[in-house]
XYZ file of C-alpha atoms in Angstrom:
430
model
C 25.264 16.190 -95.571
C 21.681 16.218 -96.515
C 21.300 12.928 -94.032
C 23.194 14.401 -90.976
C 20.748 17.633 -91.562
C 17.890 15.195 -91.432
C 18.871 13.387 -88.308
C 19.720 16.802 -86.543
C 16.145 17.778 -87.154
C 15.055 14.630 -85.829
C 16.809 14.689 -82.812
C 15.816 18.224 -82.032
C 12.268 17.081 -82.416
C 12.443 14.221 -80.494
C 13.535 16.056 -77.673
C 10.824 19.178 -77.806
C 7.842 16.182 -78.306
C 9.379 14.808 -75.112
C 9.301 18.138 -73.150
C 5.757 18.374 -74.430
C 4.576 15.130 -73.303
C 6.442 15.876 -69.445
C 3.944 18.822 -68.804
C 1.096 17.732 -70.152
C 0.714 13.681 -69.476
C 0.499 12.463 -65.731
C 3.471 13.110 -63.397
C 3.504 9.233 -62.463
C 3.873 8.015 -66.368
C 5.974 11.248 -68.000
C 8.951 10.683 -70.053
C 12.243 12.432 -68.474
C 12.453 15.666 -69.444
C 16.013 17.310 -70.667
C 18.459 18.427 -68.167
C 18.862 22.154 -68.249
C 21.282 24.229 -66.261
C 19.547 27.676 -64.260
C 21.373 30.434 -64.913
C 22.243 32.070 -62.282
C 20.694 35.633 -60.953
C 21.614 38.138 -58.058
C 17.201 38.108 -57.165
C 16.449 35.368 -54.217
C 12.948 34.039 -55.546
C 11.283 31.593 -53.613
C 7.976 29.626 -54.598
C 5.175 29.035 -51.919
C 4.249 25.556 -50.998
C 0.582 24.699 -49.444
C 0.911 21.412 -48.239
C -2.877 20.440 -47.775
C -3.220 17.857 -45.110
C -5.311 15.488 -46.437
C -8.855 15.403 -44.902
C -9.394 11.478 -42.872
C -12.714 9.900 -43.746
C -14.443 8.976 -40.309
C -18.350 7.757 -39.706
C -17.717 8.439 -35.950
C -15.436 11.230 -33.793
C -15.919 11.139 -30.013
C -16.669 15.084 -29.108
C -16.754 14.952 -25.628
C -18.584 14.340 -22.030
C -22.491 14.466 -21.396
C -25.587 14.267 -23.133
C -24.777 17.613 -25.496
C -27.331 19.604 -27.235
C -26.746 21.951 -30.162
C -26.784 25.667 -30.429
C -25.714 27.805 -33.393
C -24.632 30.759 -33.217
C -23.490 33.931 -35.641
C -20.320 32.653 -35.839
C -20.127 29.343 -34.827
C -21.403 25.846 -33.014
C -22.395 25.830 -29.084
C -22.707 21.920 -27.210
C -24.078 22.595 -24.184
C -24.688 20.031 -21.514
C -28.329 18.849 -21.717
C -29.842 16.818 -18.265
C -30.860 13.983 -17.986
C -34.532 13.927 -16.647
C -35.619 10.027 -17.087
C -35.944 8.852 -13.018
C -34.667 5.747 -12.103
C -32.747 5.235 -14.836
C -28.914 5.328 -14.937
C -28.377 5.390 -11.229
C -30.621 8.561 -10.559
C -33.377 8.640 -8.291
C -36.190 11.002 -8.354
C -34.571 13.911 -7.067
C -33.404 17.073 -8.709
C -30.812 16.241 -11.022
C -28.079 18.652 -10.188
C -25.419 19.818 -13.432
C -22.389 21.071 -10.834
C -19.692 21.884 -12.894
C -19.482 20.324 -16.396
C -18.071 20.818 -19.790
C -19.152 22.813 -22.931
C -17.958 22.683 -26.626
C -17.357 25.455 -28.760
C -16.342 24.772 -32.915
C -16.513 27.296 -35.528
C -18.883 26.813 -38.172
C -15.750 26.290 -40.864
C -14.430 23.597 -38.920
C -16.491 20.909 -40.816
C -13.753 17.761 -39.005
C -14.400 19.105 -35.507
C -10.785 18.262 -35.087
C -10.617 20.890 -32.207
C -13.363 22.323 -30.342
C -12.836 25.023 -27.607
C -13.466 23.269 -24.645
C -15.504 25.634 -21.534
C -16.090 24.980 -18.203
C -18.924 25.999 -16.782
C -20.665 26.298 -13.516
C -24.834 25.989 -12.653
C -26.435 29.107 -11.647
C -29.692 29.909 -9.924
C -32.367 31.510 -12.319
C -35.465 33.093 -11.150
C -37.402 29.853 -12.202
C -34.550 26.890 -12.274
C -31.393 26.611 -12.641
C -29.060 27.042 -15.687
C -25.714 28.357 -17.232
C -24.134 30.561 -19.348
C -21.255 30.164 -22.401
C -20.190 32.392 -25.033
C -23.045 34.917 -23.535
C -25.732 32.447 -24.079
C -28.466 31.573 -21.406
C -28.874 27.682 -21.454
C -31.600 25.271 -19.168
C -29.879 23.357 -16.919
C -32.566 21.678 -15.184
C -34.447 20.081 -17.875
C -37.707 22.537 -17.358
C -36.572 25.192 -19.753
C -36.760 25.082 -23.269
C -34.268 27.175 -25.536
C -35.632 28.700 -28.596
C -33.845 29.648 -31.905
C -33.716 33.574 -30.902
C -31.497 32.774 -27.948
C -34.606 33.094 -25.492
C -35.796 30.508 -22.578
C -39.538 29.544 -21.983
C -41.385 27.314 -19.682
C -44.768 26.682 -18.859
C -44.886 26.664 -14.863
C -46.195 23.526 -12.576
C -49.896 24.699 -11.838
C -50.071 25.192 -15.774
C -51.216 28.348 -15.125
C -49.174 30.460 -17.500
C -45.761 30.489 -20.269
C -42.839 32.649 -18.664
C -40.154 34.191 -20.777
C -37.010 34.254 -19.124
C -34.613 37.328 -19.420
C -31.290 37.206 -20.755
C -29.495 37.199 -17.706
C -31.931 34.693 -16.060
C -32.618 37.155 -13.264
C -36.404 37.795 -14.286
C -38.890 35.645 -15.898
C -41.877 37.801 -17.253
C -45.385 35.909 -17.930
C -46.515 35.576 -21.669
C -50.673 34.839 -21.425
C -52.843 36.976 -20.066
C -54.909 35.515 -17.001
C -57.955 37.715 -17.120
C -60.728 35.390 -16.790
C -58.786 32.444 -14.859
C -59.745 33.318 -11.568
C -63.266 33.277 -12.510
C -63.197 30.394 -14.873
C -61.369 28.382 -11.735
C -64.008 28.892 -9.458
C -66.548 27.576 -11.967
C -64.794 24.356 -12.223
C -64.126 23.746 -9.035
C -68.037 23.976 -7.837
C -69.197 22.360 -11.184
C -71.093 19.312 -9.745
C -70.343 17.149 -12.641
C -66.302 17.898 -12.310
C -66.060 15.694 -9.096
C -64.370 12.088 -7.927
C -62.398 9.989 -10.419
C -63.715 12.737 -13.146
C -62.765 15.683 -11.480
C -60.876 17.949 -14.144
C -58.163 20.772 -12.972
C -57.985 24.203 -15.390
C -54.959 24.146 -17.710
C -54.919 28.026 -18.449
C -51.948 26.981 -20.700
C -48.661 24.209 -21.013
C -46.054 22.200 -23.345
C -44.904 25.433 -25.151
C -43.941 24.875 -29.010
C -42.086 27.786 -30.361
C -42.137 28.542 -33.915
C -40.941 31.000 -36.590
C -37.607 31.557 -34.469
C -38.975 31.891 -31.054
C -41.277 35.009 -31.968
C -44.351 32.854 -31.827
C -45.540 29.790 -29.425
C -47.875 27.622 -29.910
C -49.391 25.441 -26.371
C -52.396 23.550 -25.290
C -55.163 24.588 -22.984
C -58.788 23.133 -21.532
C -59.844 26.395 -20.803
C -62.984 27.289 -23.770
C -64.141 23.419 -23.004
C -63.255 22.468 -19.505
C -67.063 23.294 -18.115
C -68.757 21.571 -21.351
C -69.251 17.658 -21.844
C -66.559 17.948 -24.811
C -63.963 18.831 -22.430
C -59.962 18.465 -24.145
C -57.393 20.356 -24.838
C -57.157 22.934 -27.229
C -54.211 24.434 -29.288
C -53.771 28.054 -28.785
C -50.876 30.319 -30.242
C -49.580 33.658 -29.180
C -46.706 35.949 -30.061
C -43.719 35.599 -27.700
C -44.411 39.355 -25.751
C -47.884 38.117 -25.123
C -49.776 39.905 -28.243
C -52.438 38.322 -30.443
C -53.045 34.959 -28.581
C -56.134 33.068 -30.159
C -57.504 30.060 -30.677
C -55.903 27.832 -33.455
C -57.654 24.219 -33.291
C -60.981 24.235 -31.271
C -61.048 20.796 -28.873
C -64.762 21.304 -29.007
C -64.785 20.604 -32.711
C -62.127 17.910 -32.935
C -61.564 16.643 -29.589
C -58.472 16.344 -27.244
C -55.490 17.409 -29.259
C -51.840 17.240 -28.600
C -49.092 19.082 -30.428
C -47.358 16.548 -32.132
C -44.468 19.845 -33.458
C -44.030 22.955 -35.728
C -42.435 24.157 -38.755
C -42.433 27.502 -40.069
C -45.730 28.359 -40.215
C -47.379 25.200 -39.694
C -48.851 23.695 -36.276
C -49.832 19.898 -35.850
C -51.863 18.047 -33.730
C -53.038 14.557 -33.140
C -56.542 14.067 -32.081
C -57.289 11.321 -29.529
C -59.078 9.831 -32.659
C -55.300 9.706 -34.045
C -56.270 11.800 -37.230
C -54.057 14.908 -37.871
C -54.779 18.496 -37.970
C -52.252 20.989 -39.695
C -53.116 24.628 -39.605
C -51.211 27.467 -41.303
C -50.692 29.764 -38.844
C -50.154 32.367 -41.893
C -53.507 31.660 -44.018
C -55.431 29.868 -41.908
C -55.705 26.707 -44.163
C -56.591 23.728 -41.902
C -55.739 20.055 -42.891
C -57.542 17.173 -41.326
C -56.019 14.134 -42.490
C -57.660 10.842 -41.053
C -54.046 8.576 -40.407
C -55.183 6.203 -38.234
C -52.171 6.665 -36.428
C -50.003 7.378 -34.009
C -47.787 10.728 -35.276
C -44.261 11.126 -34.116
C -42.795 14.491 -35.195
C -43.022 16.608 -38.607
C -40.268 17.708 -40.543
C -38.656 21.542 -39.980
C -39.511 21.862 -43.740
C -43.115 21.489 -43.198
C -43.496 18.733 -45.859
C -43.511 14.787 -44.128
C -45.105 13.851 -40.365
C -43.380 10.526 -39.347
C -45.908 8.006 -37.702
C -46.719 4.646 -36.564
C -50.210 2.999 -37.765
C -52.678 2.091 -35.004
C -54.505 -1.302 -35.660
C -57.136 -2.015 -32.636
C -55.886 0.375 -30.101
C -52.317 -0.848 -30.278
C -49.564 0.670 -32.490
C -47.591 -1.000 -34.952
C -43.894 -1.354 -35.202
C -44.222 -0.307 -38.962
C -43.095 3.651 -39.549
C -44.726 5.545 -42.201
C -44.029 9.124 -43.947
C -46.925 11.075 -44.603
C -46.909 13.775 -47.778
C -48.127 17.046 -45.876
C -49.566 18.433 -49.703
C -51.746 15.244 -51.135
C -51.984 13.301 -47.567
C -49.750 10.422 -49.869
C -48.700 7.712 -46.631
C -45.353 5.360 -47.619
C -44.003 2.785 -45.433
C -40.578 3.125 -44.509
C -38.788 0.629 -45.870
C -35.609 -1.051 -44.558
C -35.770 -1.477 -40.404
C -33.554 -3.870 -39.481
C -34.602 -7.523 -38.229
C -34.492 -7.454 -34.431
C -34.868 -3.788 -33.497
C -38.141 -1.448 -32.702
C -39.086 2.112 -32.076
C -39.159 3.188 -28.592
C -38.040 7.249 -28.373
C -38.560 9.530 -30.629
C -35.209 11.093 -32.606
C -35.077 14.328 -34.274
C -35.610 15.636 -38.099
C -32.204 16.830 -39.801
C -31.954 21.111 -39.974
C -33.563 20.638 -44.059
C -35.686 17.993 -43.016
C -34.434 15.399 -45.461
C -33.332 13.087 -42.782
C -34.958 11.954 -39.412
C -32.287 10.196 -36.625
C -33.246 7.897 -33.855
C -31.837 5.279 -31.509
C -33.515 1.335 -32.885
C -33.939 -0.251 -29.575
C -32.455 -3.832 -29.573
C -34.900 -6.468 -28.937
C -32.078 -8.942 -26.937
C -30.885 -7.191 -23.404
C -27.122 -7.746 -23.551
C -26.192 -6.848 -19.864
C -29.123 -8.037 -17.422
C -27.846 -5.900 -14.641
C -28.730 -2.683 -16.367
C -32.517 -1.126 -15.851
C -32.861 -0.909 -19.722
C -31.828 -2.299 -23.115
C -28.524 -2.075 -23.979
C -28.257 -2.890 -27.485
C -29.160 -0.392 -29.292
C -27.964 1.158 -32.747
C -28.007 4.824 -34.885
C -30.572 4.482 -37.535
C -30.997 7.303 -40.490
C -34.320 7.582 -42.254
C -34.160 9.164 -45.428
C -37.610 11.094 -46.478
C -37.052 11.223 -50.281
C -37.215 7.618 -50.862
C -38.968 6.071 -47.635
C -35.524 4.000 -46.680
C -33.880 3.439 -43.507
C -29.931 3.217 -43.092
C -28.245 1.726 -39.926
C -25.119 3.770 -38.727
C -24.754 1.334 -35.901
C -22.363 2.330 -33.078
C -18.910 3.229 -32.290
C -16.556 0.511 -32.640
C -15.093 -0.663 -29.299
C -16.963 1.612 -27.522
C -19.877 1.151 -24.755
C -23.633 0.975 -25.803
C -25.844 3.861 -27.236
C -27.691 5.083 -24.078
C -31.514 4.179 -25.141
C -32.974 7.174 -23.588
C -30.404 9.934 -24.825
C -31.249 12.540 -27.182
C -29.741 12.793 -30.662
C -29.390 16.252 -31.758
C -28.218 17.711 -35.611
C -24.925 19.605 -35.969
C -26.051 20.693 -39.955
C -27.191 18.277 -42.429
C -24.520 15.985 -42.124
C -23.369 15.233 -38.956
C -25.248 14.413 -35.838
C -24.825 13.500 -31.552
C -25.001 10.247 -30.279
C -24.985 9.514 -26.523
C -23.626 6.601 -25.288
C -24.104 5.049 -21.523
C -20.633 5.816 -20.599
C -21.339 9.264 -20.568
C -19.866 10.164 -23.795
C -21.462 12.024 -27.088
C -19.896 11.144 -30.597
C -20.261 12.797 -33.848
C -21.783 10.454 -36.669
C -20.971 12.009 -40.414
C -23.992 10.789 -42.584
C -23.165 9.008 -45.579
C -23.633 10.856 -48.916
């Protein structure tokens, strides 16, 4: 009796261990559990399923047709036809480039696989300096002179560089940004100045090539008007609040030279000098940075801290790119371009700034017939360690457009325009 007690109790534990085991081990490996009979009840219960559709890795998701730029907005992602300017390139001759009707792309912001964007059509409309369009009751450029800022706005410098305009919302009115007092004067003066004549005759730049900054409330551009009439004549970088207030001088030609803005990021403006040095000025406390790169300076990050640049050796530039440490002036070579491919057009710097995209221009032309070269890949710089990462192309598809913009969804996923008229969406590898 005392040995069929024992091998009850056995039994009995056997089984609980085993029920045990079934909930807590791995559903693919569990032992069986026991067989138990519901009993039954006069309540209907029912127990939700969420069947998650597991999320596809992709490098590369065709969006749509154009070149597309990026807009965000409060609740979502804007791609918005962007023209193309280049002449004689791609069948276009030096006329007007005309939009017509095209398409725009609207995606949510939580829509991270862009698996369906709303798609828009949209029409070209006159402006009172251009032409342009509107989606989702946003004002966008449409004929490449236009530039659209972070607060929604639309400036442009106009063709006798004479002033900035500010567009209205509606397009209907553009109002001027710099005050002219003085240019009427100061053109006069130029024009009789006896050594401003021939091959060396200089015209007044009152102000051009808007930058804006701190989210379209400020803008910094270039003008030859404090040096135009002395033998250090150049261009200057001015800034100026977007309604016109508190424009000033920010980097004096007269002291450096001729400058060109080479971008801006929050509070900081930079220039290159025609002796390729740099000059970074906080707009906030007024520090000024010279640092003497010897180079040729491509664009600066949005966060402020690295200026991508080429070396210049004798005049001509090198193929080499470099990262420059805005704090200690600390220059790295970028390690990692791939054998048979160079620089040609400046890309763009990721939203954080941790990542800089461009288009490596193949040195072998695969179809002679076309004006340009055709193979061409998607290259990633990364800016914490000084490496470059190739992304190629699209498989199957036709050949990154050389001259097409690139443009940032969010840190992760940027545009690539291909010659067959088509943008794709590249997801960066972690």
């Amino acid at each position: 009796m005392k040995s069929l007690n024992y091998l009850l109790v056995c039994v009995l534990l056997c089984i609980t261990l085993t029920g045990c085991d079934s909930k807590q081990g791995n559903e693919n490996t569990a032992l069986p559990s026991p067989i138990i009979t519901p009993v039954p009840s006069t309540e209907l219960t029912s127990i939700p399923t969420n069947s998650v559709e597991p999320l596809h890795p992709w490098t590369w998701k065709k969006i749509g047709k154009g070149d597309l730029n990026v807009f965000h907005t409060k609740d979502g992602i804007i791609l918005y036809p962007e023209p193309i300017t280049y002449i004689g390139l791609k069948g276009h001759s030096g006329k007007d480039f005309t939009l017509g009707t095209t398409t725009a792309y609207f995606m949510r912001d939580s829509d991270q696989q862009f698996s369906s964007p709303e798609t828009l059509e949209i029409a070209m409309k006159p402006l009172a300096m251009g032409t342009g369009f509107t989606v989702k009751n946003q004002l966008f450029p449409a004929d490449g002179m236009s530039m659209k800022m972070a607060s929604g706005g639309l400036v442009r410098s106009d063709g006798d560089q004479k002033n900035l305009w500010l567009l209205s919302e509606d397009g209907n009115s553009a109002n001027p940004i710099l005050s002219t007092k003085g240019y009427d004067e100061l053109n006069i003066k130029v024009k009789t100045d006896k050594a401003n004549s021939g091959e060396s005759k200089y015209s007044l730049n009152w102000g051009s090539d808007p930058h804006p900054m701190a989210n379209g409330m400020k803008i910094a551009f270039v003008s030859n008007r404090n040096g135009i009439l002395s033998v250090k004549r150049g261009q200057s970088v001015y800034i100026v609040n977007k309604d016109g207030s508190n424009e000033k001088l920010l980097i004096d030609s007269q002291k450096y030279g001729n400058l060109t803005i080479v971008g801006t990021a929050k509070d900081l403006v930079a220039a290159e000098t025609d002796k390729h040095s740099l000059i970074i000025v906080n707009t906030t406390s007024g520090e000024v940075k010279e640092l003497p790169v010897n180079g040729s300076s491509i664009a600066i990050s949005p966060d402020g801290a690295k200026v991508l640049f080429r070396k210049v050796v004798e005049a001509s530039v090198q193929k080499d790119l470099w990262l420059l440490n805005v704090e200690n002036g600390k220059e790295t070579m970028v390690a990692g371009f791939p054998q048979g491919y160079f620089f040609n057009t400046a890309g763009e710097w990721s939203p954080d700034g941790a990542k800089y995209a461009f288009y490596g221009n193949g040195i072998e032309v695969i179809d002679k017939t076309k004006g340009y070269r055709d193979n061409n890949i998607l290259l990633i710089i990364d800016s914490a360690s000084s490496t470059m990462s190739s992304y190629g192309k699209p498989e199957g598809t036709a050949n990154i457009y050389p001259l097409g913009t690139n443009h940032w969804i969010d840190a992760m996923h940027v545009l690539v325009y291909l010659d067959d008229d088509t943008t794709w969406i590249a997801k960066i590898r972690e």
